[in-house]
Coordinates of C-alpha atoms in Angstrom, one line a residue:
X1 CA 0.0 0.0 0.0
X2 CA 1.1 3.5 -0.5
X3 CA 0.6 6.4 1.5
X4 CA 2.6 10.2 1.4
X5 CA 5.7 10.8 3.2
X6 CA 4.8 12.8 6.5
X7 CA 7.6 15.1 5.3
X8 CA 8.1 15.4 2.1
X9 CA 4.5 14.4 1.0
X10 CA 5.5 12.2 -2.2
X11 CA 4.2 8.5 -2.4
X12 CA 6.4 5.5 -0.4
X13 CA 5.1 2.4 0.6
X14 CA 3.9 2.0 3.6
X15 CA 5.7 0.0 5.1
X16 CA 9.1 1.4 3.9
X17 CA 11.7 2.5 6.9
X18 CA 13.3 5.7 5.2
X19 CA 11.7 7.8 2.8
X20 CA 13.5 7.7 -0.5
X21 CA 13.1 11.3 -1.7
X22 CA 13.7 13.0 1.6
X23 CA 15.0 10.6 3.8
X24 CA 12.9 10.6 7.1
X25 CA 12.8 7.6 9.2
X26 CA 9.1 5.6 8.9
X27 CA 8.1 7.6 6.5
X28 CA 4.9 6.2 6.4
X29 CA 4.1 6.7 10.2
X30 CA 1.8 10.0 10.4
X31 CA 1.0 11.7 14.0
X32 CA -2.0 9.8 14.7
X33 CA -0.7 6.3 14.4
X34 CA 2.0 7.8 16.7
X35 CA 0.0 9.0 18.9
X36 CA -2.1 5.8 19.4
X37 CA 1.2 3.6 19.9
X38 CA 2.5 6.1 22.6
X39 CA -1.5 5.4 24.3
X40 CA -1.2 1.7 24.3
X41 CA 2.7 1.9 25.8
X42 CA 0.8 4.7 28.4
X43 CA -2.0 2.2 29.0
X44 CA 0.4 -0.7 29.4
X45 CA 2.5 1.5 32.1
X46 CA -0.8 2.6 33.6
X47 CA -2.4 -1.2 33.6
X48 CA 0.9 -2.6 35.3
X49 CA 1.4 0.1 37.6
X50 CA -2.2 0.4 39.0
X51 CA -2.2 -2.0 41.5
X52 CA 1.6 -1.6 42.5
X53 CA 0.6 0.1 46.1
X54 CA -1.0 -3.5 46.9
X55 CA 2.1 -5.3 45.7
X56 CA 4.5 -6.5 48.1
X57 CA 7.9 -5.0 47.7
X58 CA 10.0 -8.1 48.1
X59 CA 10.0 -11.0 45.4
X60 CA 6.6 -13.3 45.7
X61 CA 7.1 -16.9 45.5
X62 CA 6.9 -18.7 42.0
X63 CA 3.1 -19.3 42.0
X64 CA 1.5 -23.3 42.0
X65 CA 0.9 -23.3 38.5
X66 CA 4.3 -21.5 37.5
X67 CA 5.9 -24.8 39.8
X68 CA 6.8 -28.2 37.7
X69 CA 4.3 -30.8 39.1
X70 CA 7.4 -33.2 39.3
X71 CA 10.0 -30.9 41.5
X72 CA 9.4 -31.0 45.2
X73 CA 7.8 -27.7 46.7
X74 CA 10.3 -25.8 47.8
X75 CA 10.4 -23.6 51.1
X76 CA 11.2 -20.4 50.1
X77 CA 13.0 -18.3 47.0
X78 CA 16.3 -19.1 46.8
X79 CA 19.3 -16.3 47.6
X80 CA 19.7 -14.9 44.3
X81 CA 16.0 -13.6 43.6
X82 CA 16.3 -11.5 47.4
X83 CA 16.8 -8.1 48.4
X84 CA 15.5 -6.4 44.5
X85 CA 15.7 -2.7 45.6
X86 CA 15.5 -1.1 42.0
X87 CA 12.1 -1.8 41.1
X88 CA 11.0 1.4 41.6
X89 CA 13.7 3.5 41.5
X90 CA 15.4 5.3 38.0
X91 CA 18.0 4.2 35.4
X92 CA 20.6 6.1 37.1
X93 CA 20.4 4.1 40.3
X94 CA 20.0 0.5 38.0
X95 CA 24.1 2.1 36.6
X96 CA 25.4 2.1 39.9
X97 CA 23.7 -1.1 41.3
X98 CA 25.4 -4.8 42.1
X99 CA 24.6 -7.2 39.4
X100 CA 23.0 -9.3 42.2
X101 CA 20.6 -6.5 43.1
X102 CA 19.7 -5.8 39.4
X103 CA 19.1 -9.8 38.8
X104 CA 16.8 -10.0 42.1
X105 CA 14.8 -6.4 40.9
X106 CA 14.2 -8.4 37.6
X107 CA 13.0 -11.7 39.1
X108 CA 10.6 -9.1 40.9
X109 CA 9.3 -7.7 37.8
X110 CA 8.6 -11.1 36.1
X111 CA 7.1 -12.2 38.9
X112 CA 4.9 -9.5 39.5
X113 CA 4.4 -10.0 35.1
X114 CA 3.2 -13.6 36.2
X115 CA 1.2 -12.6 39.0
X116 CA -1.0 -10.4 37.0
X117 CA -1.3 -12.6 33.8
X118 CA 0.1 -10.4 31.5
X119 CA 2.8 -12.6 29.8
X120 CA 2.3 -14.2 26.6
X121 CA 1.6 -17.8 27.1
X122 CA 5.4 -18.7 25.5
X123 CA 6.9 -17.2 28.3
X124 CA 4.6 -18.1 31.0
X125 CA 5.1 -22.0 29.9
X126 CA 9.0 -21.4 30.2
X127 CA 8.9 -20.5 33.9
X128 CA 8.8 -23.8 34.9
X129 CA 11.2 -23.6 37.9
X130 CA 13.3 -21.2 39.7
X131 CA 16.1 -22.0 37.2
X132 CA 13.6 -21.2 34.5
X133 CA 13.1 -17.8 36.0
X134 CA 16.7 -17.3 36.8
X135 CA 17.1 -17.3 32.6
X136 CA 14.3 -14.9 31.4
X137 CA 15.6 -12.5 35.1
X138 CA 18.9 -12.9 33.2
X139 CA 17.9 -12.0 29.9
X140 CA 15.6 -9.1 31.4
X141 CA 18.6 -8.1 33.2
X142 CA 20.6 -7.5 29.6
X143 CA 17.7 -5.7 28.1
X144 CA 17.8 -3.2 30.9
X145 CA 21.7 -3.3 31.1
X146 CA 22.1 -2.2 27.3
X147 CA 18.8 0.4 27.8
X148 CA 20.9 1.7 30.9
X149 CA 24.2 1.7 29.5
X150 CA 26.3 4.7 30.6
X151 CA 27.3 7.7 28.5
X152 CA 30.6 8.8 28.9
X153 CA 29.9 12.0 29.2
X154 CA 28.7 12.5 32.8
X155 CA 27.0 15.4 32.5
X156 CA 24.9 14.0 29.1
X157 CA 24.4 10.6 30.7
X158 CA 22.7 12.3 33.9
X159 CA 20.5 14.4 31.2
X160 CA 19.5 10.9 29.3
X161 CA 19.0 9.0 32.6
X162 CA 17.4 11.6 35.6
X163 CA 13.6 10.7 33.8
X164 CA 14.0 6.8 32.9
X165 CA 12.7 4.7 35.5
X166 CA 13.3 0.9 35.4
X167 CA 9.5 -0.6 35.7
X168 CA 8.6 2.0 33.0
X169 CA 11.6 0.8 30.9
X170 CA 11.3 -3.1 31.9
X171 CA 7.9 -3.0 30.7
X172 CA 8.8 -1.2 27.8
X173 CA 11.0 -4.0 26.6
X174 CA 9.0 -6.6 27.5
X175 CA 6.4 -5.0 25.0
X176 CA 8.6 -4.6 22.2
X177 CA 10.1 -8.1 22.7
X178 CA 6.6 -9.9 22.9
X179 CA 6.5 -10.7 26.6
X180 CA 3.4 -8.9 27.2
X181 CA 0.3 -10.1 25.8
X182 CA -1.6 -8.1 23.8
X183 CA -4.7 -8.2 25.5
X184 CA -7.6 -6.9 22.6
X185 CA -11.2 -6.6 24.4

């Protein structure tokens, strides 16, 4: 399908990613399509954070039905998904934190992802055991890591980082990398 550059106004196909003539990025993207992505990510933020006040602040247990049926029940979460601290806090705090407090923050967020039923079935059937959930926290953990990653420039890198917080930015990711379902009513 064709549709007009938003810049440049001549015809490009719509799903082209620069714009031959005047070479804008998505060319075919016009301010209302914008707009409605920048919603659902909004409504996605909104929809995760709205019932973060009743949410406990330390990692929940791996649910029943997140358990293999084979592996013994066990007591409590093991070391490495304690003490998460950066949940709620910004990108600048997630450069200067332990790698052990950034994994634990991420087992957090998944499980809090669980809790609420919001991950696509493929990733749900994968945490099948702590180890399980040790992987995707790991690969979270990257995700955030390359979002986060330092400027060298202190000055800029406090400018880039002072607004990002690492929910917002967790959940972000996890849309763009299909974690999330995409829940149409």
């Amino acid at each position: 399908m064709m549709v007009k550059c938003k810049e440049c106004k001549t015809k490009v196909s719509s799903k082209a990613k620069l714009c031959p003539h005047c070479g804008v990025k998505n060319p075919g993207v016009n301010y209302v399509q914008g707009t409605i992505g920048l919603i659902f990510i909004i409504g996605a933020i909104y929809f995760y954070n709205s019932s973060d006040s009743a949410a406990p602040t330390t990692t929940p247990s791996v649910t029943e039905q997140t358990q293999p049926t084979t592996a013994k029940k066990e007591p409590s979460a093991p070391q490495w998904t304690q003490g998460g601290t950066l949940v709620d806090k910004g990108a600048l705090d997630w450069q200067q934190a332990s790698n052990a407090n950034k994994l634990a923050s991420c087992a957090t967020i998944i499980s809090r992802m669980v809790e609420r039923g919001i991950l696509t079935d493929k990733i749900h059937n994968q945490l099948t055991s702590w180890d399980a959930l040790k992987i995707v926290s790991v690969q979270m953990q990257k995700n955030l890591d390359t979002a986060f990653a330092p400027e060298s420039n202190k000055d800029l890198n406090v400018k880039l980082f002072t607004s990002q917080k690492v929910l917002d930015t967790a959940i972000m990711l996890a849309i763009t990398d299909g974690w999330i379902e995409n829940k149409k009513s």
